[in-house]
Short mmCIF file of C-alpha atoms and ligand atoms in Angstrom, two decimals:
data_model
loop_
_atom_site.label_atom_id
_atom_site.label_comp_id
_atom_site.label_asym_id
_atom_site.label_seq_id
_atom_site.Cartn_x
_atom_site.Cartn_y
_atom_site.Cartn_z
CA MET A 21 31.07 -32.85 36.73
CA LYS A 22 34.75 -31.74 36.52
CA LYS A 23 36.86 -32.10 39.57
CA ILE A 24 37.50 -28.38 41.04
CA ASN A 25 40.59 -26.93 42.61
CA PHE A 26 39.46 -25.84 45.88
CA ILE A 27 42.48 -24.16 47.09
CA ALA A 28 42.45 -21.89 44.08
CA ILE A 29 38.78 -21.45 44.66
CA THR A 30 39.53 -19.99 48.12
CA ILE A 31 42.33 -17.96 46.87
CA MET A 32 39.96 -16.68 44.00
CA LEU A 33 37.11 -15.87 46.28
CA SER A 34 39.61 -13.81 48.50
CA LEU A 35 40.59 -11.89 45.42
CA ILE A 36 37.12 -11.23 44.26
CA LEU A 37 36.52 -9.97 47.78
CA SER A 38 39.59 -7.82 48.15
CA SER A 39 38.66 -6.26 44.78
CA CYS A 40 35.04 -5.56 46.24
CA GLY A 41 36.77 -2.75 48.72
CA SER A 42 34.48 -3.63 51.50
CA THR A 43 34.61 -1.85 54.54
CA GLN A 44 32.29 -3.92 56.59
CA VAL A 45 33.55 -5.80 59.61
CA ALA A 46 34.67 -9.26 59.88
CA GLY A 47 32.30 -12.39 60.01
CA GLU A 48 30.70 -13.72 63.20
CA ILE A 49 30.49 -17.18 64.06
CA GLY A 50 27.00 -18.45 64.15
CA THR A 51 24.72 -20.41 66.33
CA ASN A 52 25.88 -23.86 65.18
CA SER A 53 27.53 -25.53 68.18
CA ALA A 54 29.61 -27.38 65.71
CA VAL A 55 31.38 -24.37 64.61
CA GLN A 56 34.71 -23.85 66.21
CA LYS A 57 36.11 -20.44 66.88
CA PRO A 58 39.76 -19.90 65.91
CA SER A 59 42.17 -20.35 68.96
CA ALA A 60 44.22 -17.43 70.07
CA SER A 61 47.38 -18.54 68.04
CA GLU A 62 44.99 -18.35 64.94
CA SER A 63 44.81 -14.91 63.06
CA THR A 64 41.31 -14.13 61.92
CA ASP A 65 42.74 -11.57 59.49
CA GLU A 66 44.06 -14.46 57.19
CA PRO A 67 41.82 -16.37 55.18
CA LEU A 68 42.28 -20.18 56.45
CA PRO A 69 42.46 -22.23 53.06
CA LYS A 70 40.73 -25.73 53.60
CA THR A 71 42.25 -28.68 52.03
CA TYR A 72 39.53 -30.61 50.15
CA ASP A 73 40.13 -34.34 49.52
CA GLN A 74 39.72 -34.20 45.59
CA SER A 75 38.97 -37.64 45.21
CA SER A 76 35.68 -37.04 47.11
CA VAL A 77 34.25 -34.76 44.39
CA LYS A 78 30.80 -36.42 43.44
CA VAL A 79 30.11 -36.68 39.80
CA ARG A 80 26.50 -36.00 38.17
CA PRO A 81 26.51 -37.45 35.51
CA ASP A 82 30.18 -38.16 35.19
CA ASP A 83 30.28 -35.80 31.89
CA GLY A 84 33.44 -34.05 32.86
CA ARG A 85 31.15 -30.73 33.37
CA THR A 86 30.39 -28.74 36.60
CA VAL A 87 27.10 -27.28 35.47
CA ILE A 88 25.37 -24.51 37.77
CA GLY A 89 21.70 -23.83 37.17
CA ILE A 90 20.75 -20.20 38.25
CA SER A 91 17.17 -19.52 38.18
CA MET A 92 16.07 -15.83 38.94
CA PRO A 93 12.47 -14.64 39.25
CA ASP A 94 12.35 -11.90 36.74
CA LYS A 95 14.33 -9.20 35.21
CA LEU A 96 12.05 -6.30 35.71
CA LEU A 97 13.63 -5.48 39.20
CA GLU A 98 16.92 -4.19 39.05
CA ARG A 99 18.53 -6.59 41.66
CA TRP A 100 17.88 -9.78 40.11
CA ASN A 101 19.82 -8.92 37.00
CA HIS A 102 22.93 -8.03 39.23
CA ASP A 103 22.60 -11.11 41.21
CA GLY A 104 22.27 -13.25 38.06
CA THR A 105 25.29 -11.46 36.50
CA PHE A 106 27.42 -11.82 39.78
CA LEU A 107 26.63 -15.51 40.34
CA LYS A 108 27.38 -16.35 36.50
CA GLU A 109 30.46 -14.87 36.51
CA HIS A 110 31.90 -16.12 39.93
CA PHE A 111 30.81 -19.44 39.07
CA GLU A 112 32.58 -19.14 35.73
CA LYS A 113 35.72 -18.00 36.94
CA GLU A 114 35.70 -21.12 39.03
CA GLY A 115 35.65 -23.36 35.87
CA CYS A 116 31.79 -24.05 36.17
CA GLU A 117 29.49 -24.13 33.24
CA VAL A 118 26.43 -21.77 33.89
CA VAL A 119 22.68 -21.97 32.70
CA LEU A 120 21.29 -18.49 33.80
CA LYS A 121 17.40 -18.08 33.40
CA PHE A 122 14.92 -15.35 34.21
CA ALA A 123 11.38 -16.69 34.85
CA ASN A 124 9.21 -13.36 33.97
CA ASN A 125 7.75 -13.82 37.35
CA LEU A 126 5.72 -16.58 36.10
CA ILE A 127 5.74 -19.94 38.24
CA ASP A 128 5.27 -22.34 35.06
CA THR A 129 8.33 -20.59 33.35
CA GLN A 130 10.18 -20.97 36.44
CA ILE A 131 9.22 -24.77 36.47
CA ASN A 132 10.20 -25.20 32.94
CA ASP A 133 13.61 -23.38 33.47
CA ILE A 134 14.60 -25.72 36.35
CA ARG A 135 13.45 -28.91 34.24
CA SER A 136 15.81 -27.80 31.38
CA MET A 137 18.56 -27.15 33.92
CA ILE A 138 18.15 -30.70 35.18
CA ASP A 139 18.19 -31.98 31.63
CA GLU A 140 21.27 -29.96 30.62
CA GLY A 141 23.05 -32.02 33.35
CA ALA A 142 22.94 -29.33 36.38
CA ASP A 143 24.90 -30.61 39.61
CA LEU A 144 23.73 -27.74 41.67
CA LEU A 145 20.62 -25.37 41.51
CA VAL A 146 20.70 -21.98 42.97
CA ILE A 147 16.97 -20.67 42.75
CA THR A 148 15.23 -17.40 43.76
CA ALA A 149 11.63 -18.46 43.74
CA VAL A 150 8.89 -16.45 42.02
CA ASP A 151 6.55 -18.17 44.54
CA GLY A 152 8.29 -19.98 47.39
CA ALA A 153 5.75 -22.73 47.72
CA ALA A 154 5.21 -23.72 44.28
CA LEU A 155 8.37 -25.78 43.51
CA SER A 156 8.11 -28.59 45.49
CA SER A 157 7.58 -31.25 42.73
CA ILE A 158 10.44 -29.89 40.53
CA LEU A 159 12.62 -29.80 43.66
CA LYS A 160 11.56 -33.48 44.35
CA GLU A 161 12.68 -34.52 40.94
CA ALA A 162 16.16 -32.68 41.46
CA LYS A 163 16.84 -34.48 44.65
CA SER A 164 15.96 -37.80 43.23
CA GLN A 165 18.80 -37.13 40.57
CA GLY A 166 21.10 -36.25 43.25
CA ILE A 167 21.24 -32.51 42.54
CA LYS A 168 22.17 -29.95 45.24
CA VAL A 169 19.78 -27.09 45.92
CA VAL A 170 20.62 -23.64 47.23
CA ALA A 171 17.78 -21.21 47.94
CA TYR A 172 19.00 -17.95 46.88
CA ASP A 173 17.55 -14.70 48.91
CA ARG A 174 14.13 -16.21 49.17
CA LEU A 175 13.55 -19.55 51.03
CA LEU A 176 12.10 -22.53 49.23
CA MET A 177 9.01 -23.68 50.96
CA ASN A 178 7.84 -27.35 51.76
CA SER A 179 10.59 -29.23 50.17
CA ASP A 180 13.20 -31.30 51.95
CA ALA A 181 15.33 -30.93 48.72
CA VAL A 182 16.70 -27.58 49.94
CA ASP A 183 20.15 -27.92 51.23
CA TYR A 184 21.16 -24.41 52.05
CA TYR A 185 19.75 -21.01 52.28
CA VAL A 186 21.68 -17.76 51.41
CA SER A 187 20.27 -14.48 52.22
CA TYR A 188 20.25 -11.01 54.27
CA ASP A 189 18.65 -11.19 57.66
CA ASN A 190 15.19 -10.44 56.25
CA TYR A 191 13.80 -9.64 59.82
CA LYS A 192 16.69 -7.13 60.42
CA VAL A 193 15.61 -5.35 57.08
CA GLY A 194 12.28 -4.38 58.88
CA VAL A 195 13.82 -3.66 61.94
CA LEU A 196 16.04 -1.05 60.23
CA GLN A 197 13.03 0.51 58.52
CA ALA A 198 11.31 1.01 61.72
CA GLU A 199 14.02 2.13 63.51
CA TYR A 200 14.71 4.60 60.95
CA ILE A 201 10.93 6.11 61.30
CA ILE A 202 11.00 5.86 65.05
CA GLU A 203 14.29 8.19 64.82
CA ALA A 204 13.01 10.33 62.34
CA LEU A 205 9.59 11.17 63.88
CA ARG A 206 11.11 11.38 67.19
CA LEU A 207 8.71 8.76 68.46
CA LYS A 208 10.42 8.25 71.83
CA THR A 209 10.16 11.86 72.91
CA SER A 210 7.43 13.33 70.86
CA ARG A 211 4.06 14.09 72.62
CA ASP A 212 1.90 14.31 69.49
CA SER A 213 0.82 11.19 67.62
CA LYS A 214 1.83 10.52 64.04
CA ASN A 215 0.31 8.66 61.42
CA ILE A 216 1.85 5.99 59.25
CA GLU A 217 0.77 3.66 56.41
CA PHE A 218 2.37 0.39 55.48
CA VAL A 219 3.02 -0.89 52.04
CA THR A 220 4.35 -4.27 52.16
CA GLY A 221 5.63 -7.03 49.85
CA ASP A 222 4.31 -10.00 47.81
CA PRO A 223 2.73 -12.42 49.99
CA VAL A 224 4.24 -15.28 47.81
CA ASP A 225 7.57 -14.29 48.63
CA ASN A 226 8.50 -15.68 52.07
CA ASN A 227 10.83 -12.64 52.55
CA ALA A 228 7.77 -10.36 52.75
CA ARG A 229 6.50 -11.68 55.75
CA TYR A 230 9.86 -11.21 57.47
CA PHE A 231 10.51 -7.71 56.48
CA TYR A 232 6.54 -6.88 57.66
CA GLN A 233 7.46 -8.99 61.22
CA GLY A 234 10.88 -7.04 61.79
CA ALA A 235 9.16 -3.74 61.20
CA VAL A 236 5.79 -4.29 62.98
CA ASP A 237 7.41 -5.62 66.14
CA THR A 238 9.86 -2.69 66.43
CA LEU A 239 7.03 -0.29 65.91
CA LEU A 240 4.51 -2.24 68.23
CA PRO A 241 5.11 -0.22 71.29
CA TYR A 242 4.16 2.96 69.46
CA LEU A 243 1.36 1.57 67.70
CA GLU A 244 0.09 0.06 70.96
CA ASN A 245 0.50 3.41 72.95
CA GLY A 246 -1.18 5.41 70.22
CA LYS A 247 2.02 7.46 69.51
CA LEU A 248 1.55 5.98 65.95
CA ARG A 249 -1.77 5.65 64.39
CA VAL A 250 -2.93 3.97 60.94
CA ILE A 251 -5.71 5.91 59.77
CA SER A 252 -6.68 3.69 56.98
CA ASN A 253 -6.82 0.82 59.50
CA GLN A 254 -5.08 -1.31 57.14
CA GLN A 255 -2.17 -2.89 59.12
CA GLY A 256 -2.21 -6.64 58.81
CA PHE A 257 0.35 -8.19 56.31
CA TYR A 258 -2.10 -9.44 53.48
CA GLU A 259 -4.20 -6.36 53.44
CA THR A 260 -0.98 -4.14 53.04
CA SER A 261 0.79 -6.38 50.66
CA THR A 262 1.90 -5.88 47.07
CA ALA A 263 1.44 -8.60 44.41
CA GLN A 264 4.71 -8.96 42.73
CA TRP A 265 6.38 -6.09 44.36
CA SER A 266 4.71 -4.07 41.48
CA THR A 267 5.31 -0.13 41.58
CA ASP A 268 2.01 0.33 39.86
CA ILE A 269 -0.06 -1.83 42.51
CA ALA A 270 1.79 -0.13 45.26
CA GLN A 271 1.13 3.61 43.73
CA GLN A 272 -2.54 2.79 42.97
CA ARG A 273 -3.16 1.32 46.82
CA LEU A 274 -1.51 4.49 48.33
CA GLN A 275 -3.40 6.83 45.96
CA ILE A 276 -6.76 5.23 47.09
CA ILE A 277 -5.66 5.48 50.81
CA LEU A 278 -4.61 9.02 50.26
CA ASN A 279 -7.96 10.15 48.49
CA SER A 280 -9.98 8.19 51.11
CA TYR A 281 -8.23 8.93 54.44
CA TYR A 282 -6.20 11.97 53.78
CA PRO A 283 -8.33 15.04 53.28
CA GLU A 284 -6.38 18.50 53.57
CA ASN A 285 -6.45 18.77 57.10
CA VAL A 286 -5.00 15.20 57.91
CA LYS A 287 -1.20 14.79 57.79
CA LEU A 288 0.61 11.70 56.89
CA ASP A 289 4.02 11.34 58.50
CA ALA A 290 5.36 7.97 57.04
CA VAL A 291 4.99 5.05 54.66
CA LEU A 292 6.72 2.17 55.60
CA CYS A 293 7.55 0.76 51.96
CA ALA A 294 9.09 -2.84 52.08
CA ASN A 295 11.53 -2.37 49.26
CA ASP A 296 12.47 0.11 46.51
CA SER A 297 10.09 -1.05 43.92
CA THR A 298 7.17 -0.21 46.28
CA ALA A 299 8.95 2.79 47.62
CA LEU A 300 8.77 4.35 44.04
CA GLY A 301 5.08 3.67 43.76
CA ALA A 302 4.69 5.51 47.12
CA THR A 303 6.63 8.42 46.40
CA ARG A 304 4.68 8.99 43.05
CA ALA A 305 1.17 8.50 44.76
CA LEU A 306 2.39 11.29 47.31
CA GLU A 307 3.62 13.48 44.33
CA SER A 308 0.12 13.07 42.80
CA ASP A 309 -2.41 12.71 45.44
CA TYR A 310 -1.06 14.01 48.71
CA THR A 311 -2.08 17.40 49.59
CA GLY A 312 -0.04 18.19 52.78
CA THR A 313 3.03 20.28 52.58
CA ASN A 314 5.14 18.13 55.16
CA LYS A 315 7.88 15.81 54.16
CA VAL A 316 6.59 12.49 54.25
CA ILE A 317 9.06 9.74 55.62
CA VAL A 318 9.25 6.79 52.91
CA THR A 319 11.38 3.60 53.59
CA GLY A 320 12.86 1.25 50.95
CA GLN A 321 15.30 -1.68 50.23
CA ASP A 322 17.92 -2.60 47.72
CA ALA A 323 19.42 0.83 46.83
CA ASP A 324 18.14 0.56 43.22
CA VAL A 325 19.53 3.48 40.96
CA PRO A 326 16.02 5.26 40.59
CA ASN A 327 15.70 5.18 44.17
CA ILE A 328 19.24 6.57 44.95
CA TYR A 329 18.24 9.54 42.91
CA SER A 330 15.01 9.58 44.85
CA ILE A 331 17.14 9.67 48.28
CA ILE A 332 19.36 12.74 46.87
CA GLU A 333 16.33 14.43 45.72
CA GLY A 334 14.65 14.06 49.10
CA LYS A 335 11.74 12.08 47.81
CA GLN A 336 12.46 8.72 49.61
CA SER A 337 14.20 8.85 53.19
CA MET A 338 16.17 6.00 53.41
CA THR A 339 16.98 2.36 51.78
CA VAL A 340 18.25 -0.69 53.15
CA PHE A 341 21.58 -1.77 51.34
CA LYS A 342 22.25 -5.25 50.64
CA ALA A 343 25.51 -5.95 48.86
CA LEU A 344 24.52 -8.53 46.17
CA ARG A 345 28.29 -9.13 45.03
CA ASP A 346 28.73 -10.36 48.73
CA GLU A 347 25.46 -12.34 48.75
CA SER A 348 26.83 -14.03 45.66
CA VAL A 349 30.07 -14.54 46.92
CA VAL A 350 28.63 -16.69 50.00
CA ALA A 351 26.43 -18.65 47.43
CA VAL A 352 29.10 -19.43 45.27
CA ALA A 353 31.69 -20.62 48.05
CA LEU A 354 28.83 -22.44 49.52
CA GLY A 355 28.02 -24.12 46.20
CA LEU A 356 31.33 -25.16 45.53
CA ALA A 357 31.89 -26.49 48.92
CA ILE A 358 28.67 -28.59 48.67
CA LEU A 359 29.94 -30.14 45.26
CA SER A 360 33.04 -31.27 46.88
CA ASP A 361 30.48 -33.48 48.75
CA ASP A 362 31.29 -31.42 52.06
CA THR A 363 28.32 -30.52 54.42
CA PRO A 364 29.29 -26.61 55.00
CA ASP A 365 28.71 -25.12 58.40
CA GLY A 366 29.76 -22.01 59.88
CA GLN A 367 33.31 -23.00 59.43
CA LEU A 368 32.78 -21.70 55.83
CA ILE A 369 32.56 -18.34 57.23
CA THR A 370 35.95 -18.85 59.59
CA ASN A 371 37.60 -20.27 56.88
CA SER A 372 36.73 -17.71 54.13
CA GLY A 373 38.39 -14.53 55.42
CA TRP A 374 35.38 -12.51 53.94
CA GLY A 375 35.54 -9.06 54.77
CA PHE A 376 31.86 -8.67 55.91
CA ASP A 377 29.58 -9.83 58.19
CA CYS A 378 27.78 -13.28 57.82
CA THR A 379 26.35 -15.53 60.28
CA TYR A 380 25.50 -19.16 60.30
CA ASN A 381 21.83 -20.03 61.30
CA THR A 382 20.23 -23.44 62.05
CA THR A 383 17.27 -22.37 63.94
CA ASP A 384 15.36 -19.74 62.17
CA TYR A 385 14.53 -20.49 58.77
CA ASP A 386 11.85 -23.50 58.79
CA ASN A 387 10.57 -24.13 55.48
CA GLY A 388 7.63 -26.36 56.76
CA SER A 389 9.62 -29.34 55.70
CA LYS A 390 12.92 -28.98 57.48
CA ILE A 391 14.84 -26.33 59.35
CA VAL A 392 17.29 -25.11 56.46
CA PRO A 393 20.78 -24.14 57.42
CA SER A 394 21.22 -20.74 56.50
CA PHE A 395 24.10 -18.20 55.94
CA LEU A 396 22.95 -14.75 56.65
CA LEU A 397 24.36 -11.34 55.54
CA SER A 398 23.76 -8.10 57.45
CA PRO A 399 22.08 -5.25 55.70
CA ILE A 400 22.68 -1.77 56.59
CA THR A 401 20.69 1.60 56.41
CA VAL A 402 21.68 3.98 53.74
CA THR A 403 20.30 7.59 53.86
CA LYS A 404 21.42 10.89 52.13
CA ASP A 405 23.89 11.63 55.03
CA ASN A 406 25.78 8.16 54.44
CA LEU A 407 25.28 7.43 50.86
CA GLU A 408 28.64 8.62 49.40
CA GLU A 409 30.23 6.59 52.06
CA GLU A 410 28.28 3.36 51.91
CA LEU A 411 27.65 3.14 48.39
CA PHE A 412 30.08 4.96 46.34
CA ASP A 413 33.38 4.88 48.66
CA THR A 414 32.95 1.25 48.87
CA GLY A 415 32.83 0.97 44.86
CA TYR A 416 29.32 -0.79 44.80
CA TYR A 417 27.98 2.14 42.69
CA ALA A 418 29.70 4.94 40.53
CA ARG A 419 29.13 7.81 38.60
CA ASN A 420 29.91 7.75 34.84
CA GLY A 421 31.63 10.58 32.66
CA ALA A 422 28.09 12.43 32.39
CA GLY A 423 27.43 11.97 36.16
CA LEU A 424 24.94 9.22 35.90
CA ILE A 425 24.87 6.62 38.72
CA TYR A 426 25.24 2.97 38.01
CA ALA A 427 25.85 -0.22 39.95
CA VAL A 428 29.48 -1.57 39.43
CA GLU A 429 29.29 -5.12 38.04
C1 BGC B 5 14.23 -9.55 48.12
C2 BGC B 5 14.22 -7.99 48.07
C3 BGC B 5 13.35 -7.47 46.75
C4 BGC B 5 12.09 -8.06 46.66
C5 BGC B 5 11.52 -7.87 45.25
C6 BGC B 5 12.88 -10.05 48.00
O1 BGC B 5 12.58 -11.23 48.01
O2 BGC B 5 14.88 -9.86 49.25
O3 BGC B 5 15.51 -7.45 47.88
O4 BGC B 5 13.42 -6.16 46.77
O5 BGC B 5 12.17 -9.64 46.65
O6 BGC B 5 12.29 -8.37 44.10
#
């Protein structure tokens, strides 16, 4: 592994961030008691570059290369393509060699991908699992060779080989979706009861349960007092889940529900969809099989381009936006700190000067084997009303000459 100039890294990352044009607020300090708040004499506006002891940089194997293996779950979903690109670009800018692979949503392919990264001399693995619980053996192998592991976006389960977790606050994603529904259906003041259906995520993705729990906890008072009803009676996590987050599966399940439980005189008010791929399935099902004339509230997550159009056209009501560029910036800074044989904590946030919210959490992400120290970013609600401001004015998305929307890379 090649030695890394960490002062240069700090400056580079600050540059990457300033070019992002983010308008979000400065990072908070997390729950770790070891984290020190900056003293009054220190300005939190200025990045505080950390000086690393270069002689402590660990070498595995001593081949003069710093190799990063990035294993993404699939190329079908828009976001993983962007995550892969951002991570690769940022690590390469720091002089690392990158092996980036997409597993086509197949567990065996992902295990083989990771094995070949180990063989290619990886010093650090950044992994978003297809199935969070299926990688324990290969991770054990990585650990035995001294390779560091960062779980990216999805927690890696049942393994003590996971060093850190970088993600958005997954529970909050569900809270934001539910809060939108409460507001849009005026549940606090309305006297009528409203009907909702749930389309949740892939049960082998640990995030899916967090999204679900955040949403259900927030909606619970209304489900309990009868202001919200689930006519299909399908309300549990597994019975409402969507294998592989598939648009088609979400569409088919909602079509069956609409045909079975929503005849002409029964109104559906909202469909809580865990993300944008499932929301796309839900809006298609509503178009083809819903006989009511009201606008059905549909939630989502990711701000995928087809869903941005869907929001503009009024078919989807909101999405929860998670800036992937920021998530990758945190993962890269963390990865480089780990490779300097450092044990990063909330101080990484304080030192970074990031222009976005990030908290350090050492309590909430238990993977069954250990509580994985986590860096969590903060998601935001995007609707037709704030879409220009949050997605376009910030530079995350743009329109080309023909007016077509694209995500800026
Ligand atoms: C991610 C979501 C994504 C979903 C499907 C989840 O783990 O957090 O952003 O929509 O996977 O790929």
